[in-house]
PDB file of C-alpha atoms and ligand atoms in Angstrom:
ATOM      1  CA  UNK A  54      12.833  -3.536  26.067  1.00  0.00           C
ATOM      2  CA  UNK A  55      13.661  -4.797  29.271  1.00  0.00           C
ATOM      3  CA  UNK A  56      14.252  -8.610  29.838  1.00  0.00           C
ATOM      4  CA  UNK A  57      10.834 -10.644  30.048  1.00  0.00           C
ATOM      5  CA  UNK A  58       9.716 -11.878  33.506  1.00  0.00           C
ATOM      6  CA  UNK A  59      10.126 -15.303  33.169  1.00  0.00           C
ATOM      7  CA  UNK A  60       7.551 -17.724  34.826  1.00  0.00           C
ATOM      8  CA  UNK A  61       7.754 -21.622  36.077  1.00  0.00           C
ATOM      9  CA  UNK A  62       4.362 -23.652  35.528  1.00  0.00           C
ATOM     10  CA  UNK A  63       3.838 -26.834  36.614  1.00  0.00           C
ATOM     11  CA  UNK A  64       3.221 -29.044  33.992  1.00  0.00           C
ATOM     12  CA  UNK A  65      -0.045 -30.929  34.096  1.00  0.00           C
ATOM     13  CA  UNK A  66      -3.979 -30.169  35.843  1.00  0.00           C
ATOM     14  CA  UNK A  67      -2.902 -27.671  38.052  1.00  0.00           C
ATOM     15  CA  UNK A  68      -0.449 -25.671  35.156  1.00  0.00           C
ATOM     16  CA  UNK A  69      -3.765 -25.294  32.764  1.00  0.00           C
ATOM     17  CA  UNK A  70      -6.068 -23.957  36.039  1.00  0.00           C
ATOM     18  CA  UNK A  71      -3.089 -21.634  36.784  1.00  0.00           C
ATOM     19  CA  UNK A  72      -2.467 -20.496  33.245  1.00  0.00           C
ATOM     20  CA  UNK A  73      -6.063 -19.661  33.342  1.00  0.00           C
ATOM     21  CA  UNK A  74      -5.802 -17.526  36.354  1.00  0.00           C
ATOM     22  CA  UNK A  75      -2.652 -15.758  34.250  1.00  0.00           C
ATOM     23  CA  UNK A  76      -4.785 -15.546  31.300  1.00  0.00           C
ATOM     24  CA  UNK A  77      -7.731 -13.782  33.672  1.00  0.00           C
ATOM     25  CA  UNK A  78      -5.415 -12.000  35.060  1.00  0.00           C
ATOM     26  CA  UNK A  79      -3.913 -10.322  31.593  1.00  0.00           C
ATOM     27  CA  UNK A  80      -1.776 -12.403  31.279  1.00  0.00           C
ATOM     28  CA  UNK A  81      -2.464 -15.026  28.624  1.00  0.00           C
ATOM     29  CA  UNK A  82      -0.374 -17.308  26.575  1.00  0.00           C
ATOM     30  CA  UNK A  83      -2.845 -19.324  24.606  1.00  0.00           C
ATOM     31  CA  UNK A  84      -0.211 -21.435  22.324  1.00  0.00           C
ATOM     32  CA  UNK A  85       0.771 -22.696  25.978  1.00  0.00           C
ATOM     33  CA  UNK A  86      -2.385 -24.907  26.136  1.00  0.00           C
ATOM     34  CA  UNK A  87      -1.830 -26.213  22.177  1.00  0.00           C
ATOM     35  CA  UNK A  88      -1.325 -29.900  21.602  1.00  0.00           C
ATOM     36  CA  UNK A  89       2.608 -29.419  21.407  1.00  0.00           C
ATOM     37  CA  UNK A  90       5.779 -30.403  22.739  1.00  0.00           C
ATOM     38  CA  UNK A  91       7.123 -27.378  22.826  1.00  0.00           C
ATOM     39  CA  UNK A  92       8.053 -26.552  26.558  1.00  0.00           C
ATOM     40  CA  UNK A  93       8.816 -22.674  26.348  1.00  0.00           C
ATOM     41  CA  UNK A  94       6.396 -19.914  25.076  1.00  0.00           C
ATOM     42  CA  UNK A  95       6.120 -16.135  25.469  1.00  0.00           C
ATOM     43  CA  UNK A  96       3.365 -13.374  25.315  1.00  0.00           C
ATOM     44  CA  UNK A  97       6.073 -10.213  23.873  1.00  0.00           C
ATOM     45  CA  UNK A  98       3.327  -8.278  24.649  1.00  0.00           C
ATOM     46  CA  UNK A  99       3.281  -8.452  28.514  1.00  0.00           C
ATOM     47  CA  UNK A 100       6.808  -9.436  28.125  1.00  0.00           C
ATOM     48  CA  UNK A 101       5.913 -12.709  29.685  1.00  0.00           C
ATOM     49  CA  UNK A 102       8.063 -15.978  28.899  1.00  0.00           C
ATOM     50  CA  UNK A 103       6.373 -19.438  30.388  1.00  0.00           C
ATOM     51  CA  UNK A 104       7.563 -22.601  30.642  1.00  0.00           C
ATOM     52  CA  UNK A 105       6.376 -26.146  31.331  1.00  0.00           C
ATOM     53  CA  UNK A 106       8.057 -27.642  34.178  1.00  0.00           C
ATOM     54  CA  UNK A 107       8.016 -31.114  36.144  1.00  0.00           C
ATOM     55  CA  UNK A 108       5.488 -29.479  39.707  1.00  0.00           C
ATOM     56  CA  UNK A 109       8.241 -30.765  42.063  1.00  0.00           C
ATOM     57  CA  UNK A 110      11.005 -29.274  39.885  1.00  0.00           C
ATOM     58  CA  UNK A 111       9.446 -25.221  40.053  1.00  0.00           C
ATOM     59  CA  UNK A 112      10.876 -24.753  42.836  1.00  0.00           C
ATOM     60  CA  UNK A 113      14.909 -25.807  41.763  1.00  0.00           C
ATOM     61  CA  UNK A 114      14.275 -23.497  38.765  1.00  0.00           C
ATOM     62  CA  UNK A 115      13.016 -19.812  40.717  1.00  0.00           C
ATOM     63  CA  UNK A 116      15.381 -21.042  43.998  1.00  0.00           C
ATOM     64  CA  UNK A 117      18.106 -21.101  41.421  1.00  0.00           C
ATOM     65  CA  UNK A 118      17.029 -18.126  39.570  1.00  0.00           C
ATOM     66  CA  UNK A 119      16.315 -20.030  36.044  1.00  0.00           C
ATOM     67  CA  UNK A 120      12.551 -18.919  36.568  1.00  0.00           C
ATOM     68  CA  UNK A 121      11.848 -15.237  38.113  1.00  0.00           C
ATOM     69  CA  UNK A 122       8.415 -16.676  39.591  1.00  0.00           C
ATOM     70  CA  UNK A 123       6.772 -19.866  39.412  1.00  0.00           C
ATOM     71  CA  UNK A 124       3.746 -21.920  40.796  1.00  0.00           C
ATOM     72  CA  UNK A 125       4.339 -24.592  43.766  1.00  0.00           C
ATOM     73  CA  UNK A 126       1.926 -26.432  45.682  1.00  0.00           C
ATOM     74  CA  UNK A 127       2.471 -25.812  49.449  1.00  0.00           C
ATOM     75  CA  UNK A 128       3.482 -29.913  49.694  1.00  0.00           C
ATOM     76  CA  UNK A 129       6.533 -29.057  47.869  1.00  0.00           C
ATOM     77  CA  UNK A 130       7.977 -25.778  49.429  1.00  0.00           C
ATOM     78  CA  UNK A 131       7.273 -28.013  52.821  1.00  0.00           C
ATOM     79  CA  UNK A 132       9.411 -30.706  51.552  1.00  0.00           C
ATOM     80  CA  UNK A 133      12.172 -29.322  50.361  1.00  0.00           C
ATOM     81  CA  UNK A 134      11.911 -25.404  51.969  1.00  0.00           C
ATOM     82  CA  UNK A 135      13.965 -23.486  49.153  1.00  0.00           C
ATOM     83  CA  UNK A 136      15.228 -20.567  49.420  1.00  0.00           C
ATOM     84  CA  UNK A 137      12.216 -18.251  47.810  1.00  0.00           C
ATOM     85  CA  UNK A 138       9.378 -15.619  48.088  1.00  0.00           C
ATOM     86  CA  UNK A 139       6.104 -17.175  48.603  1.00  0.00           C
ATOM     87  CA  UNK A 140       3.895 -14.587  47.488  1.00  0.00           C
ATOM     88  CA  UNK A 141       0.475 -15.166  46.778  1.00  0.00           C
ATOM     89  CA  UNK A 142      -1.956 -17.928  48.232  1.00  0.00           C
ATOM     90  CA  UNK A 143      -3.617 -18.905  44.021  1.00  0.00           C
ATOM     91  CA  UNK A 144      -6.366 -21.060  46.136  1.00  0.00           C
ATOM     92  CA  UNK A 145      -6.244 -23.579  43.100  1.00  0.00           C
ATOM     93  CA  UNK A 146      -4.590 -26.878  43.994  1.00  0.00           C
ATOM     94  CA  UNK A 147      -6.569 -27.317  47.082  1.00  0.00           C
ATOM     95  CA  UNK A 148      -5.580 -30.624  49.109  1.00  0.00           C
ATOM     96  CA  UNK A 149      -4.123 -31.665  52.121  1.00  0.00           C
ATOM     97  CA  UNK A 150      -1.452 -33.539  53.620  1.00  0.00           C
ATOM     98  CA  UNK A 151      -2.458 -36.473  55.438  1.00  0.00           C
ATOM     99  CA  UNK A 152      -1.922 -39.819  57.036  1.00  0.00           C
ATOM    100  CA  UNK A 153      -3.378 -42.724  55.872  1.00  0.00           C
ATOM    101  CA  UNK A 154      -3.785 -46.404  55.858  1.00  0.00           C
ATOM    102  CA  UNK A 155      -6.188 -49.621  56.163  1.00  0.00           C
ATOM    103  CA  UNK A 156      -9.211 -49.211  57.882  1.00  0.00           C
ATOM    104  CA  UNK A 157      -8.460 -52.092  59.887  1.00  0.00           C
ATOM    105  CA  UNK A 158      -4.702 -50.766  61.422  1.00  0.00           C
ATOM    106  CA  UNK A 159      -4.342 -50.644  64.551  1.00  0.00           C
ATOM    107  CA  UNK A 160      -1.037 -48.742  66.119  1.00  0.00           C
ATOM    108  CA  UNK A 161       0.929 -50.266  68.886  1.00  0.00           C
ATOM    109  CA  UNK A 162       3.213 -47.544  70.257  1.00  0.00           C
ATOM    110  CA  UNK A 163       6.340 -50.214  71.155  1.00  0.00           C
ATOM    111  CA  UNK A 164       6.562 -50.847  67.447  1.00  0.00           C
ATOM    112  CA  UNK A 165       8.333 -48.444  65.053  1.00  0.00           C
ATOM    113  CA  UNK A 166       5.511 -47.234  62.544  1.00  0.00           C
ATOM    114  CA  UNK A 167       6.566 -48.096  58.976  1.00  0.00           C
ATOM    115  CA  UNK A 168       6.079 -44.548  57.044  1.00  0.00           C
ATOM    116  CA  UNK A 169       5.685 -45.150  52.911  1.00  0.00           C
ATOM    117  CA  UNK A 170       6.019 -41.630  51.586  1.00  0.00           C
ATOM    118  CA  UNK A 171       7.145 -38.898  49.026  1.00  0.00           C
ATOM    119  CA  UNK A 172       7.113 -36.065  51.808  1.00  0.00           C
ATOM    120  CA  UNK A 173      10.005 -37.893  53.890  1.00  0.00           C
ATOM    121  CA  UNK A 174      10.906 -34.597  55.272  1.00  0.00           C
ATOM    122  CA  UNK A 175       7.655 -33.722  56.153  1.00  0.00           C
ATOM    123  CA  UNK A 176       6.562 -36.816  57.385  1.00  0.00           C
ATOM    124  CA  UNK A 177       9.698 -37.300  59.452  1.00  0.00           C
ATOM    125  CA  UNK A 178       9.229 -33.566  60.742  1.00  0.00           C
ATOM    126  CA  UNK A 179       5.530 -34.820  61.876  1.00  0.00           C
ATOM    127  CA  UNK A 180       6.671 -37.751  63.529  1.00  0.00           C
ATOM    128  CA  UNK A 181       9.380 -35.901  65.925  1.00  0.00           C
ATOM    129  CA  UNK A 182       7.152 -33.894  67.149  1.00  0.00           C
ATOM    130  CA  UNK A 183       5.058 -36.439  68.070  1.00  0.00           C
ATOM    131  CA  UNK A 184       7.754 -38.113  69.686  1.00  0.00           C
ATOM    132  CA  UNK A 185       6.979 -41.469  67.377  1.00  0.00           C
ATOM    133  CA  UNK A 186       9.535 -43.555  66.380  1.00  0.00           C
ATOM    134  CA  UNK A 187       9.086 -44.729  62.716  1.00  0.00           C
ATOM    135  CA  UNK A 188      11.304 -45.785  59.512  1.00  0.00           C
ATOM    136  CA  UNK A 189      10.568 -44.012  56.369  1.00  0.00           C
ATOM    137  CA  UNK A 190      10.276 -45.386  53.240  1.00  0.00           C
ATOM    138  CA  UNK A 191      10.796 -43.150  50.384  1.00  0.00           C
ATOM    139  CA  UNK A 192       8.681 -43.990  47.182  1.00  0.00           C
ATOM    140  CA  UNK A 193       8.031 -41.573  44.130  1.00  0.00           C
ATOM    141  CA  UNK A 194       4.329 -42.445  43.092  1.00  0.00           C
ATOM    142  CA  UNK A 195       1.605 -44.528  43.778  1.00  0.00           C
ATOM    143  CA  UNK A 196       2.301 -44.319  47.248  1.00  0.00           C
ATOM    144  CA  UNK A 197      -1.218 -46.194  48.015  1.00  0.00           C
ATOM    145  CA  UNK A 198       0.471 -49.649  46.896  1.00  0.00           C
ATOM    146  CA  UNK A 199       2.942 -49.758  50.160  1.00  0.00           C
ATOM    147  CA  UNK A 200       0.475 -50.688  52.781  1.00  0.00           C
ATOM    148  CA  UNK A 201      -1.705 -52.361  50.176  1.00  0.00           C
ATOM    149  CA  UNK A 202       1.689 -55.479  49.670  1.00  0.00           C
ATOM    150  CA  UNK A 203       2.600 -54.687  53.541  1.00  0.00           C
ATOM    151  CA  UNK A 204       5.786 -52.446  52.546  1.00  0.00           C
ATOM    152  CA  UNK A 205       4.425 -49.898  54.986  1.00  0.00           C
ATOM    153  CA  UNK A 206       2.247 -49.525  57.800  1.00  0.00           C
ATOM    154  CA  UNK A 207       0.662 -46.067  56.902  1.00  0.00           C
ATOM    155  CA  UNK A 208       1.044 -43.430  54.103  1.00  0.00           C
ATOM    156  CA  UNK A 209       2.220 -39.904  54.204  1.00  0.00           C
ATOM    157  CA  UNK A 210       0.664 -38.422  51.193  1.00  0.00           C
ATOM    158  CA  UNK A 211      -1.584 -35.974  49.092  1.00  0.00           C
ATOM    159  CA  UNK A 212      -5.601 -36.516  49.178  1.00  0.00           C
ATOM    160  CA  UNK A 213      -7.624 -34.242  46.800  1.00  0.00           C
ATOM    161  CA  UNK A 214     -11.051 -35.956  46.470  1.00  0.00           C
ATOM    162  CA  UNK A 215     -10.077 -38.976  48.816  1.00  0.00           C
ATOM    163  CA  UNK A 216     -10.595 -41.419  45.551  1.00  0.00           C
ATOM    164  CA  UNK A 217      -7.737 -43.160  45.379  1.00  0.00           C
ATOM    165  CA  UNK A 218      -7.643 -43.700  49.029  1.00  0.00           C
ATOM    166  CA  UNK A 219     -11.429 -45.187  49.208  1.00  0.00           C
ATOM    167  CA  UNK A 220     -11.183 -47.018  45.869  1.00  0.00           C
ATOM    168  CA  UNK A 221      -8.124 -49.138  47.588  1.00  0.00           C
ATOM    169  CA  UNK A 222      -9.649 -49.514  50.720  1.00  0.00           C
ATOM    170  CA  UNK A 223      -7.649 -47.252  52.685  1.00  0.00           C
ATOM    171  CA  UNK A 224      -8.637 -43.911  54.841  1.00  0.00           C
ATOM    172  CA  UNK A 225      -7.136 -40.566  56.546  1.00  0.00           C
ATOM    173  CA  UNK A 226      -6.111 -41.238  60.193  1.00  0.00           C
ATOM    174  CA  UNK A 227      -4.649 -37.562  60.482  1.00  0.00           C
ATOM    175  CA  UNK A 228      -3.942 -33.867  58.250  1.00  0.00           C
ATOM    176  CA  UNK A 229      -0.607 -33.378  58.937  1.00  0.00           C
ATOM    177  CA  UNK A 230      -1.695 -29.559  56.802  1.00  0.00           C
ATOM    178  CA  UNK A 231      -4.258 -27.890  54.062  1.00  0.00           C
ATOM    179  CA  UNK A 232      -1.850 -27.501  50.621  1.00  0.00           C
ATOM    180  CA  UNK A 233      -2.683 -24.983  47.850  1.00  0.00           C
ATOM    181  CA  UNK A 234      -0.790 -23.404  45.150  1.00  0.00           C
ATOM    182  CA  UNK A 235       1.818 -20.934  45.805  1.00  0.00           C
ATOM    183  CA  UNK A 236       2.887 -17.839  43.513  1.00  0.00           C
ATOM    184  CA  UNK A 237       6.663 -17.949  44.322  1.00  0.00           C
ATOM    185  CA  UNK A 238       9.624 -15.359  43.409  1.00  0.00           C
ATOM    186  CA  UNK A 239      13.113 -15.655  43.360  1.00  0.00           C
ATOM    187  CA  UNK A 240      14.726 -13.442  45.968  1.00  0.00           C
ATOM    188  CA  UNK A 241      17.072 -11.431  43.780  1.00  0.00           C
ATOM    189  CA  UNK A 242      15.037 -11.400  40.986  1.00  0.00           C
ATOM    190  CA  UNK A 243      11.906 -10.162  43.263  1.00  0.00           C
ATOM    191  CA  UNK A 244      14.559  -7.066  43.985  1.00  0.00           C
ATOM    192  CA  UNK A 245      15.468  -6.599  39.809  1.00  0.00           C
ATOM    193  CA  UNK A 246      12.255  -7.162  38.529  1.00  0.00           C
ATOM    194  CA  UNK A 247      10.277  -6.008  41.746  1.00  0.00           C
ATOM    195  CA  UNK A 248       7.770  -3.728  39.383  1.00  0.00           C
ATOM    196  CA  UNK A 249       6.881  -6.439  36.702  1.00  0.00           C
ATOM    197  CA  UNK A 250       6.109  -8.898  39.260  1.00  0.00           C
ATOM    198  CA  UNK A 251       4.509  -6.991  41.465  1.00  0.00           C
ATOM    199  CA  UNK A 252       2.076  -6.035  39.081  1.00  0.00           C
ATOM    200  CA  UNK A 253       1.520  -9.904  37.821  1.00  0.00           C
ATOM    201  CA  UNK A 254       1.358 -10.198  41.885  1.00  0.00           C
ATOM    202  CA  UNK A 255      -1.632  -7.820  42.208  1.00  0.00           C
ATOM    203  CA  UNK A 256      -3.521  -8.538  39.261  1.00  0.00           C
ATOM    204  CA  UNK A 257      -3.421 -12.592  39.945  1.00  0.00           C
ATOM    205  CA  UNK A 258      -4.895 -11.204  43.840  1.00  0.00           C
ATOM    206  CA  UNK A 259      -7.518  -8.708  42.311  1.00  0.00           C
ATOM    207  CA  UNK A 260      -9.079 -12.160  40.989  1.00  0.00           C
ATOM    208  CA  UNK A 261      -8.217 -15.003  43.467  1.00  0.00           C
ATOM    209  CA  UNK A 262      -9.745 -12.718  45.994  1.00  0.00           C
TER     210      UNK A 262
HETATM  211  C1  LIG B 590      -1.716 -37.926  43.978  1.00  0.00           C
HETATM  212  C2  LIG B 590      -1.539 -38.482  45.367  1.00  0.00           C
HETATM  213  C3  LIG B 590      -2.643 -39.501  45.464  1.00  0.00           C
HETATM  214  C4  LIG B 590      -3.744 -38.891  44.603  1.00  0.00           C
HETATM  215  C5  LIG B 590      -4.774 -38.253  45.516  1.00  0.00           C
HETATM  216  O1  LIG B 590      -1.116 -38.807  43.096  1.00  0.00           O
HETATM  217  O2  LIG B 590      -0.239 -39.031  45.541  1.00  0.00           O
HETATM  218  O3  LIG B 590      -2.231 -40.728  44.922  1.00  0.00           O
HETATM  219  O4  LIG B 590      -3.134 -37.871  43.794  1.00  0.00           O
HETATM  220  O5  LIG B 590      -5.864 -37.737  44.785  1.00  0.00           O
HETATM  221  P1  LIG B 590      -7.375 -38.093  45.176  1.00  0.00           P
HETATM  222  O6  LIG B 590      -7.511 -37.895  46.650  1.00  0.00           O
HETATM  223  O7  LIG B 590      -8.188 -37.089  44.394  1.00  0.00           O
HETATM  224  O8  LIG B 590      -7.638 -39.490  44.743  1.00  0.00           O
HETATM  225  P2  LIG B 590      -0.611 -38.409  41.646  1.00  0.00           P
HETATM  226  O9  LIG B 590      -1.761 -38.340  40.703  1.00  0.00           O
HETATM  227  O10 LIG B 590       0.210 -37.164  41.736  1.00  0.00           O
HETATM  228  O11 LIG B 590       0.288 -39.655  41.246  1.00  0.00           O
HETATM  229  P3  LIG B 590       1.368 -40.491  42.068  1.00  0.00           P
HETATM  230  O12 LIG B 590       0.624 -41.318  43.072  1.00  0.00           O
HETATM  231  O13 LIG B 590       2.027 -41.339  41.052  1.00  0.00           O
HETATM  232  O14 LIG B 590       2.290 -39.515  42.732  1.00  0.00           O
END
């Protein structure tokens, strides 16, 4: 038997729509969704191994070859570009990128723009090309609060429904880009294990398409 394709989910909502587009796929690995702690689980049968991972860690675990192929959102290969295949466009995950902030702000040009933000590199990347002067301020969640207490002037962040956003008063100035979720392969393990994962490849198209 040859060694199983091994496959980084990200944990959470989007990891149980993608394991369902695996599972439609052929793919499945029901004891996945059980109420467990367990973080690894394989399907011998496809000789498929899946693991739970943190969504902004996938990436660190196929660019360093601990995963074969994993699911990313778009904001994350963005952010931190690692070295990897992307492969397939899973149209699950759908958000966007955006700037944000009070209704009621106003920007003056003279003044640097005060940037709260998880996408630093992103948002910084944004910024230069707009020629804009601002000072980042890196947070790790709940991003919304910074202009809310006046740590920042505007957000860079993810907007899905908007909810969050409009339920604190706040609303999208710009898209900085459209995100989705990204089938992604390691590069020497796409060459090693090109047939196996082309064939999860095709069959997870043949139904996002
Ligand atoms: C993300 C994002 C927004 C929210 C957007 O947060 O950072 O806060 O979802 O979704 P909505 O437009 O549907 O309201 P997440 O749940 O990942 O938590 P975090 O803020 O702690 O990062």
């Amino acid at each position: 038997m040859t060694e199983p394709v091994r496959v980084a989910l990200p944990k959470g909502r989007l990891g149980e729509k993608v394991l369902g587009l695996f599972t439609e796929a052929g793919f499945p690995c029901p004891e996945a969704l059980a109420d467990t702690r367990k973080l690894i689980f394989e399907n011998p049968d496809k000789n498929v191994c899946f693991f739970w991972v943190k969504p902004s860690d996938v990436a660190i675990y196929v660019e360093r070859g601990a995963a074969d192929i994993g699911v990313a959102g778009k904001d994350i290969l963005l952010e931190y570009e690692p070295d990897v295949f992307e492969l397939l466009d899973l149209g699950t995950g759908v958000c966007r990128l955006a700037v944000a902030g009070p209704k009621e702000f106003r920007d003056s040009p003279e003044r640097t723009l005060r940037v709260a933000t998880k996408f630093s590199h992103v948002a910084t990347e944004y910024y230069r090309r707009l020629g804009r002067d601002i000072d980042i301020i890196h947070l790790n969640g709940s991003i919304e609060l910074a202009p809310l207490l006046g740590l920042s002037d505007v957000i860079v962040d993810i907007v899905e429904t908007g909810k969050t956003l409009k339920e604190n008063g706040l609303e999208v100035f710009e898209t900085i880009v459209p995100v989705s979720a990204r089938l992604i392969a390691n590069p020497s393990a796409y060459q090693f294990k090109q047939t196996p994962i082309t064939e999860i490849t095709n069959a997870l198209k043949e139904i996002v398409s």
